[in-house]
Coordinates of C-alpha atoms in Angstrom, one line a residue:
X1 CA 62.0 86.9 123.9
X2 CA 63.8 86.1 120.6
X3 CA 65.5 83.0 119.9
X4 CA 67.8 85.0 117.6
X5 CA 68.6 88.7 117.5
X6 CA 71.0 90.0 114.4
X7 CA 72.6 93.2 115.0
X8 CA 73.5 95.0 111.4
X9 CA 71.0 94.6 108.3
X10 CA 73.5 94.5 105.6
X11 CA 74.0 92.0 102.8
X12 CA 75.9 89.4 105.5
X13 CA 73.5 90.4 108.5
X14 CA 70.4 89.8 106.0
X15 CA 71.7 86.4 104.5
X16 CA 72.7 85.2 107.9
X17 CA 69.0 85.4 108.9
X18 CA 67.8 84.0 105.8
X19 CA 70.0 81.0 106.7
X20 CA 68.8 80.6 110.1
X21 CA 64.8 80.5 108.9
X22 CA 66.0 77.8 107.0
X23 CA 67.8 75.5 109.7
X24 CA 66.0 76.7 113.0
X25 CA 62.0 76.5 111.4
X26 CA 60.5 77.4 114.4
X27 CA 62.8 80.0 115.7
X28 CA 61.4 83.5 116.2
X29 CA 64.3 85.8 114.8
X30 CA 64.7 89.7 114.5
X31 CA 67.0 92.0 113.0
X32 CA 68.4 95.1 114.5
X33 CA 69.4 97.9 112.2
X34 CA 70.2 101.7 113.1
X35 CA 69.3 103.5 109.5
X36 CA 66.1 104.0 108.2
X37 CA 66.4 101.3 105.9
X38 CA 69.2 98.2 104.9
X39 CA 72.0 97.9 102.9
X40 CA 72.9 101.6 103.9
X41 CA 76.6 101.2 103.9
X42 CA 79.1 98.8 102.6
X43 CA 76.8 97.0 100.9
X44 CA 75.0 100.0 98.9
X45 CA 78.6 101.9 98.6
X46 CA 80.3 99.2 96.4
X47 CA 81.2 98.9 93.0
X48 CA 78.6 95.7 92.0
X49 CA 80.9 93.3 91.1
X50 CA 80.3 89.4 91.4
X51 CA 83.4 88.3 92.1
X52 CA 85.4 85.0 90.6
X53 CA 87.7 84.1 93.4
X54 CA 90.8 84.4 91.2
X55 CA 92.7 86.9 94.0
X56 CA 92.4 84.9 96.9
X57 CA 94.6 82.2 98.6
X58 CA 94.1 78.8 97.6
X59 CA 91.9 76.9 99.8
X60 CA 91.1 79.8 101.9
X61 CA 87.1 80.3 103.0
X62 CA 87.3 83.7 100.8
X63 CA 88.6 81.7 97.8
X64 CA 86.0 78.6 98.4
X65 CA 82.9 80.9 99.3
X66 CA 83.5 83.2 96.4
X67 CA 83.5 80.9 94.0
X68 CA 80.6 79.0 95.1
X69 CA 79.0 82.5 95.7
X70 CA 79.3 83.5 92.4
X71 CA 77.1 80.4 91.5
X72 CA 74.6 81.1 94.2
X73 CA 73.9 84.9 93.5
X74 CA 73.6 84.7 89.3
X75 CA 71.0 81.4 91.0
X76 CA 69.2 84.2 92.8
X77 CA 69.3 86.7 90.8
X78 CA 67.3 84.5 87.9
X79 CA 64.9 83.3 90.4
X80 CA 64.1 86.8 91.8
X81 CA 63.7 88.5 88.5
X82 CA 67.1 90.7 89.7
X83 CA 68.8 92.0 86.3
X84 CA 72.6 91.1 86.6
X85 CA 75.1 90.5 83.4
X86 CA 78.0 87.9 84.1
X87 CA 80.1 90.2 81.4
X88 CA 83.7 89.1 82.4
X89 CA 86.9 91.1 83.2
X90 CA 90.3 91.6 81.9
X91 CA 93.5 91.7 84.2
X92 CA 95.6 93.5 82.4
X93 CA 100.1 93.7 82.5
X94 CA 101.2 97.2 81.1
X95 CA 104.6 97.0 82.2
X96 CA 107.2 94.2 82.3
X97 CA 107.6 93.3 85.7
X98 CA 104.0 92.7 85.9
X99 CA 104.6 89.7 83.8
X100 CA 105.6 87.1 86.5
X101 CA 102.7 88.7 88.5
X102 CA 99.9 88.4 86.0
X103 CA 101.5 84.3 85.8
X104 CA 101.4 83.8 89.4
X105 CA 97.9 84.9 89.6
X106 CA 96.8 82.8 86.6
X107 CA 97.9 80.1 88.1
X108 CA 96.2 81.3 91.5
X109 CA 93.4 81.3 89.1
X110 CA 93.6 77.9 87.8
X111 CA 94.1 76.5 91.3
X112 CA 91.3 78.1 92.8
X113 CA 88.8 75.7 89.8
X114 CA 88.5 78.8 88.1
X115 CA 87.9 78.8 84.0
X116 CA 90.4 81.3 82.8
X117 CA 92.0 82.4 80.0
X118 CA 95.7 84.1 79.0
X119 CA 95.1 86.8 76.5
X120 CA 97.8 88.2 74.0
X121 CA 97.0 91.8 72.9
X122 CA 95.1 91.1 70.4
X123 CA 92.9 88.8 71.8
X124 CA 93.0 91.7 74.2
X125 CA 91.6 94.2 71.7
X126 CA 89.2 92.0 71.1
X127 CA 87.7 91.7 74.6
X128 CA 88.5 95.8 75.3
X129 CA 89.7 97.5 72.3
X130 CA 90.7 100.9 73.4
X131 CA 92.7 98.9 76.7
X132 CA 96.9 98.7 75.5
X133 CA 98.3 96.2 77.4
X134 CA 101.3 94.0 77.0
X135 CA 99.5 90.7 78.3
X136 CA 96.0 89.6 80.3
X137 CA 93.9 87.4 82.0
X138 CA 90.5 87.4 81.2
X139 CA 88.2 86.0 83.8
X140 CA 84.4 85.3 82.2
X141 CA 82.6 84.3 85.6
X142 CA 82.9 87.7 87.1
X143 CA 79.3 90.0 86.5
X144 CA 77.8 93.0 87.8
X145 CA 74.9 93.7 90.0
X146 CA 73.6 95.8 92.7
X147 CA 73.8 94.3 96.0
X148 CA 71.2 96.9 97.5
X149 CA 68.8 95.1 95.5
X150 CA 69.7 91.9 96.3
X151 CA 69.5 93.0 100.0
X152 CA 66.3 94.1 100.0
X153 CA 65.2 91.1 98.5
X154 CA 66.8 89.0 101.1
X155 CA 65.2 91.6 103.7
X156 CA 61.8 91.2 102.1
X157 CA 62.0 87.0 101.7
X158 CA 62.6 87.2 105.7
X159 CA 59.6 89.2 106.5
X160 CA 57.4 86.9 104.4
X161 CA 58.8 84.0 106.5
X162 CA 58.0 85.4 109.2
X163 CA 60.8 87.7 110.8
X164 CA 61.3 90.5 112.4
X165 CA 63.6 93.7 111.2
X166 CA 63.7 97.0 113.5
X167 CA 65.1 99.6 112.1
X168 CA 66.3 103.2 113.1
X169 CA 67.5 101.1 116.4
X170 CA 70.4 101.5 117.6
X171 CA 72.0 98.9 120.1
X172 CA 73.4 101.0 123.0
X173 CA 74.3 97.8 125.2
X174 CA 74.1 94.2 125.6
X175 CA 73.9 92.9 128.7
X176 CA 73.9 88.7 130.4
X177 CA 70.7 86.9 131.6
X178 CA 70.5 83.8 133.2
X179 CA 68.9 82.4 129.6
X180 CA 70.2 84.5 127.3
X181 CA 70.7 88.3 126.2
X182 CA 69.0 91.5 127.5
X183 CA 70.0 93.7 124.3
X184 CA 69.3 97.7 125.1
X185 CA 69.0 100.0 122.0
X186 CA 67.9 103.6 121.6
X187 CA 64.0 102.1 120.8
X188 CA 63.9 99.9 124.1
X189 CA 64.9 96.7 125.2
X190 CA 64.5 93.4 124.3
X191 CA 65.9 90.0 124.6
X192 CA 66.9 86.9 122.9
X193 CA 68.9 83.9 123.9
X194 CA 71.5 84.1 120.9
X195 CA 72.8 87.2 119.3
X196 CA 74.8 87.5 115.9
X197 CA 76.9 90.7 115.8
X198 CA 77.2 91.6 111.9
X199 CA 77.8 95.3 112.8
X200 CA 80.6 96.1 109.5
X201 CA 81.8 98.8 110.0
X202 CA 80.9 99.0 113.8
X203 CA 81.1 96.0 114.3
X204 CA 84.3 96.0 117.3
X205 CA 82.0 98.7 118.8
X206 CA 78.7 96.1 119.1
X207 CA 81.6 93.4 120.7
X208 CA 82.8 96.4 123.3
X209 CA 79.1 96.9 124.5
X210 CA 78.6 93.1 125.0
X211 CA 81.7 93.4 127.1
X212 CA 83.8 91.3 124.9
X213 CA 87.8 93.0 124.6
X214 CA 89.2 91.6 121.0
X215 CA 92.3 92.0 119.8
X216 CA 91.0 93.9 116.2
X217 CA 89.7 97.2 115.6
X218 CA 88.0 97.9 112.4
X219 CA 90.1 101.2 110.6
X220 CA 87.6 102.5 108.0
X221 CA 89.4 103.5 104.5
X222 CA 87.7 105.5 102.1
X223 CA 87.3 104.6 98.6
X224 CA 86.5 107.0 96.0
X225 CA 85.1 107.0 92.4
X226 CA 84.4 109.1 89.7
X227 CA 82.5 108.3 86.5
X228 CA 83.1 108.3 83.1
X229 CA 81.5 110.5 81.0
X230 CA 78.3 109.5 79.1
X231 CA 79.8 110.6 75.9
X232 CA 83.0 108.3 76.9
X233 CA 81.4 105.0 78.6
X234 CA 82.1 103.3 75.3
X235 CA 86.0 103.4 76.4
X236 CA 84.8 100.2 78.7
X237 CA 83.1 97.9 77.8
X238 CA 82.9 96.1 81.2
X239 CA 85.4 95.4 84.0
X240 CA 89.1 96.2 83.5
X241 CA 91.6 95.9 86.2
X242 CA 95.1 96.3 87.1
X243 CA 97.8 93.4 88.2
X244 CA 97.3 93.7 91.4
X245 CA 100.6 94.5 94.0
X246 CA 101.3 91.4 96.2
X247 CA 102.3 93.7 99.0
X248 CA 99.5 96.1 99.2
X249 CA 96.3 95.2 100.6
X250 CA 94.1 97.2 97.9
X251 CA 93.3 96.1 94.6
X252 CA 94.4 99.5 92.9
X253 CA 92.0 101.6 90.4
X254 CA 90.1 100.1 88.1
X255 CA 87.4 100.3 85.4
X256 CA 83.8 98.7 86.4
X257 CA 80.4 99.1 84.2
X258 CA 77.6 99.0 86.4
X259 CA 74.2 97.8 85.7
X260 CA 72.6 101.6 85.2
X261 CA 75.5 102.0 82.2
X262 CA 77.2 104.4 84.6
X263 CA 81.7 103.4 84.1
X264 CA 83.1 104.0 87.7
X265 CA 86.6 104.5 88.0
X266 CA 88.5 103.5 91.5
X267 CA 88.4 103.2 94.2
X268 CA 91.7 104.1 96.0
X269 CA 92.1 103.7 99.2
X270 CA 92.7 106.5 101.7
X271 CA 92.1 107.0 105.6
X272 CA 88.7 107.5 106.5
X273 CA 88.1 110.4 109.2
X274 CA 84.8 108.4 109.9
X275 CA 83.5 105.4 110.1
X276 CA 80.6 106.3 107.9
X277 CA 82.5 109.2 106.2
X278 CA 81.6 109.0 102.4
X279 CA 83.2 112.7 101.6
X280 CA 86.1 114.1 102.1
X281 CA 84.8 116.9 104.5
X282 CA 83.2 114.0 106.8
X283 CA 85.5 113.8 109.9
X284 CA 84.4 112.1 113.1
X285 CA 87.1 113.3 116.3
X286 CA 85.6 109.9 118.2
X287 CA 86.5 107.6 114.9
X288 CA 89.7 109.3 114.2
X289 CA 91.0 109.3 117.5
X290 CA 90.5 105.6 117.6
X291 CA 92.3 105.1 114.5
X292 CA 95.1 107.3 115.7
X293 CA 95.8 105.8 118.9
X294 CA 96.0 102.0 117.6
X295 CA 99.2 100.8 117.5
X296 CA 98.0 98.6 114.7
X297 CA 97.2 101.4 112.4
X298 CA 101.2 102.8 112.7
X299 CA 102.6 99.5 112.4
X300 CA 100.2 98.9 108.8
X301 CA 101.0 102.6 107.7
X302 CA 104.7 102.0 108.4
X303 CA 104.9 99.3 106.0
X304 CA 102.4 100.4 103.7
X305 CA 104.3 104.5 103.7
X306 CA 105.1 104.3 100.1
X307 CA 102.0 103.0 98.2
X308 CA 99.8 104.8 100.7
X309 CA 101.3 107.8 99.6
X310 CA 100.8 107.3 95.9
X311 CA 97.2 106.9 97.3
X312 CA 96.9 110.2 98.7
X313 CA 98.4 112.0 95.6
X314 CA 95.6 110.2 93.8
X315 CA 92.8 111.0 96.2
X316 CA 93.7 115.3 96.0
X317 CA 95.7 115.2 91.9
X318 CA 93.4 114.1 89.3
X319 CA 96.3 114.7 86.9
X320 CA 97.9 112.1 88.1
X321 CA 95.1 109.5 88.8
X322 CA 94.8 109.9 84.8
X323 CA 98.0 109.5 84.4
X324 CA 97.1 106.1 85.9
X325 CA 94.6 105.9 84.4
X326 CA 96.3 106.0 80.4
X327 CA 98.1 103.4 81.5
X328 CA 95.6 101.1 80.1
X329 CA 92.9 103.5 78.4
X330 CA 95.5 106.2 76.7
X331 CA 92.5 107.6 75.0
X332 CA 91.4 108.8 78.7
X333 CA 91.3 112.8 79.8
X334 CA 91.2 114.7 82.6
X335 CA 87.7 116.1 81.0
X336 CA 86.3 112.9 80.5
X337 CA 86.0 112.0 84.6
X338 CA 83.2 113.3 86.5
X339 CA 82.9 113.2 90.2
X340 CA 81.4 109.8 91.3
X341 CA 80.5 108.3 94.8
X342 CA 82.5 106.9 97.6
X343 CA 82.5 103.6 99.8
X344 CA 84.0 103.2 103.1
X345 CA 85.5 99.6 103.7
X346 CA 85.7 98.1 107.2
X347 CA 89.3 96.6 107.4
X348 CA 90.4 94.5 110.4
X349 CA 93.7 95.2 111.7
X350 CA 95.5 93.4 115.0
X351 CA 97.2 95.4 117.5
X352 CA 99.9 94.0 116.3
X353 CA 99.7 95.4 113.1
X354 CA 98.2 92.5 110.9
X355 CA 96.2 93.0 108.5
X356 CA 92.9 90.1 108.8
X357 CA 92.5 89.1 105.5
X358 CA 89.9 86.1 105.5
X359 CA 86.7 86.2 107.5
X360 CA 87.2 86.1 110.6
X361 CA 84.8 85.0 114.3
X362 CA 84.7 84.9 117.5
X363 CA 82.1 83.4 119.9
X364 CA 81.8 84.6 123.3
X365 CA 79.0 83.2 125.5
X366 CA 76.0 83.5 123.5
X367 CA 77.1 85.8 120.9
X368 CA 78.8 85.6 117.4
X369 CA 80.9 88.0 116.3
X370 CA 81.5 88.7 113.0
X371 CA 84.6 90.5 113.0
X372 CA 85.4 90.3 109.2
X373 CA 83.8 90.2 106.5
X374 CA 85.9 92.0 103.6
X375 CA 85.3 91.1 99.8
X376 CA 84.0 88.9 98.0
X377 CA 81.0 89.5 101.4
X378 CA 78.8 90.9 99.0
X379 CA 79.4 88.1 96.1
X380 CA 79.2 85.1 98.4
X381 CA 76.5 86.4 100.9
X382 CA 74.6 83.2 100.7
X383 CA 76.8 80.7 101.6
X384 CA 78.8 83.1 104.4
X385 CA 75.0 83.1 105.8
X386 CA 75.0 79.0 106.1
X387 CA 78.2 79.1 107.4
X388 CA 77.7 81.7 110.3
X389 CA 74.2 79.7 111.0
X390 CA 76.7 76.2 111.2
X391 CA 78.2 78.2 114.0
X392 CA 75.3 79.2 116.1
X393 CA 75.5 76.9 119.3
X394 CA 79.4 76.0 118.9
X395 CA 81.0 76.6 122.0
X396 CA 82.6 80.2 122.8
X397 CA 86.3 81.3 121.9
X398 CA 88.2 82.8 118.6
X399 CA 87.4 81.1 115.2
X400 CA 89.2 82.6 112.3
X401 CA 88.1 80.4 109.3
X402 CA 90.2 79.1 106.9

């Protein structure tokens, strides 16, 4: 028997462990993960960024864990021999009534501990000379990285210290013993007396085999990419972003330099047919039906109609993503984008339509649920890892943290 099983061996399932070899010494603990290898989804589908912290809610565990993250991983990094650049971004006003927006997330910024800096355009130019902007923010703790990397890492520091990781194993069922967990997966069965479900993207399925009912369902959205051309990577220098809307959940498309040289450009944010579906053609009936018949999911499109839409046009028009696009980089051409990769995010919603925003728990018997884990995951792995190890023995029922 295990002391600790952790279902999912993505960046948050593989710090989580890391944590738990570090406050439970003699505890035997495995990892369950159902591809041939880690870090196979949201964590090797993102865009590398180490995030700052400047978006989120003062005082919120995103906003506390990402900056503190962001400390942690460049720490990591340099004693791993893992190449990262802490390069900086611009947030960037092109129109006038982004103005007060761009102000209230300075201040955001400023609130959050956060070294920042207003820009005028020519301080502007400076940073990203072909960018035309009326005003910016420009945010030097925020890097690049690749989180696969750092996940394998974290995957092979484990199995030095002695732990377990299974993978093409998927868990069918999870089932109550007298001292702990009977967990039944496509390789066998085994048991342990605690289990940590860090499932992403599947992760309401894992609770609904351990027979817990929640009131969330993961909807997956797709976000999709394309590249820069070689030829026209020197258009970005490194990370530029829009100001983001206030009442739409997604960040909006943006500019990001990755650690290969590659420029991606995105993501949006469309529907996903399937939970796993990286291209357009990937549809899933059992994943879409689920979306379809939440109530939650009407209830977020209703109020979300309008920029959902634009969305959509800028998923199947690429004339008018670069219309978007020359918004900031005017120089920027429909022949200058190349089809790039896509990322499927794992977003929470309520039944009754709400949108979880922060991470978010729930204990139930001997299990940990990990229900959320939206960006900055990736960024402040380390220190989400402690904190879901902090909860391991704390009584069952709902946690959100904040």
């Amino acid at each position: 028997m295990y002391d600790i099983a952790i279902i999912g061996a993505g960046i948050v399932g593989l710090s989580t462990a890391l944590a738990l070899q570090e406050k439970f010494l003699d505890y035997k603990i495995i990892v369950i993960e159902k591809e041939k290898d880690v870090a196979m989804h949201q964590t090797g589908h993102n865009s590398g960024v180490i995030h700052s912290g400047i978006y989120y809610k003062p005082g919120s565990l995103k906003a506390r864990l990402a900056k503190k993250g962001n400390e942690e991983v460049i720490a990591f990094c340099e004693q791993n021999d893992i190449a990262y650049d802490r390069c900086g971004k611009v947030i960037v006003a092109t129109e006038q009534n982004e103005l007060p927006l761009l102000q209230a997330l300075y201040d955001r910024g400023i609130e959050n501990g956060l070294e920042i800096k207003r820009l005028a355009k020519p301080q502007l130019k400076e940073i990203e000379p072909h960018v035309e902007g009326l005003d910016a923010i420009h945010v030097p703790s925020t890097g690049i990285v690749n989180f696969k990397q750092i996940a394998k890492v974290y995957a092979r520091i484990f199995k030095d210290r002695g732990g377990d990781i299974m993978l093409s194993t998927e868990v069918t069922e999870v089932s109550d013993l007298c001292n702990g967990s009977e967990i039944t997966t496509s390789q066998g069965k085994l048991k342990a007396k605690i289990i940590i479900n860090c499932g992403g993207l599947h992760c309401d399925h894992i609770a609904h085999k351990s027979k817990l009912l929640t009131d969330m369902r993961i909807v997956p959205f797709r976000g999709e990419y394309f590249e820069l051309k070689e030829e026209k990577r020197y258009l970005c220098k490194n990370l530029i972003y829009p100001v983001p809307n206030p009442d739409f959940p997604f960040l909006g498309v943006h500019f990001s330099r990755m650690m290969d040289g590659r420029v991606l450009i995105g993501p949006n944010a469309v529907l996903g047919l399937r939970r796993e579906g990286y291209k357009k053609t990937d549809i899933h009936l059992g994943d879409l039906f689920e979306t379809l018949t939440y109530p939650g999911f009407w209830r977020v499109a209703s109020k979300n109609m309008k920029e959902g839409m634009k969305e959509i046009v800028r998923s199947m028009s690429k004339k008018v993503l670069v219309k978007e696009l020359q918004r900031f980089i005017p120089e920027v051409n429909e022949n200058d984008l190349l089809p790039g990769k896509a990322g499927v995010r794992a977003q929470a919603l309520t039944r009754n339509g709400k949108l979880i925003d922060d991470f978010y728990m729930i204990h139930h018997k001997r299990m940990v649920h990990v229900l959320n884990a939206p960006s900055p995951a990736a960024t402040a792995s380390l220190e989400i890892g402690r904190y879901i190890a902090n909860e391991v023995g704390k009584t069952h029922g709902p946690v959100e943290l904040v």
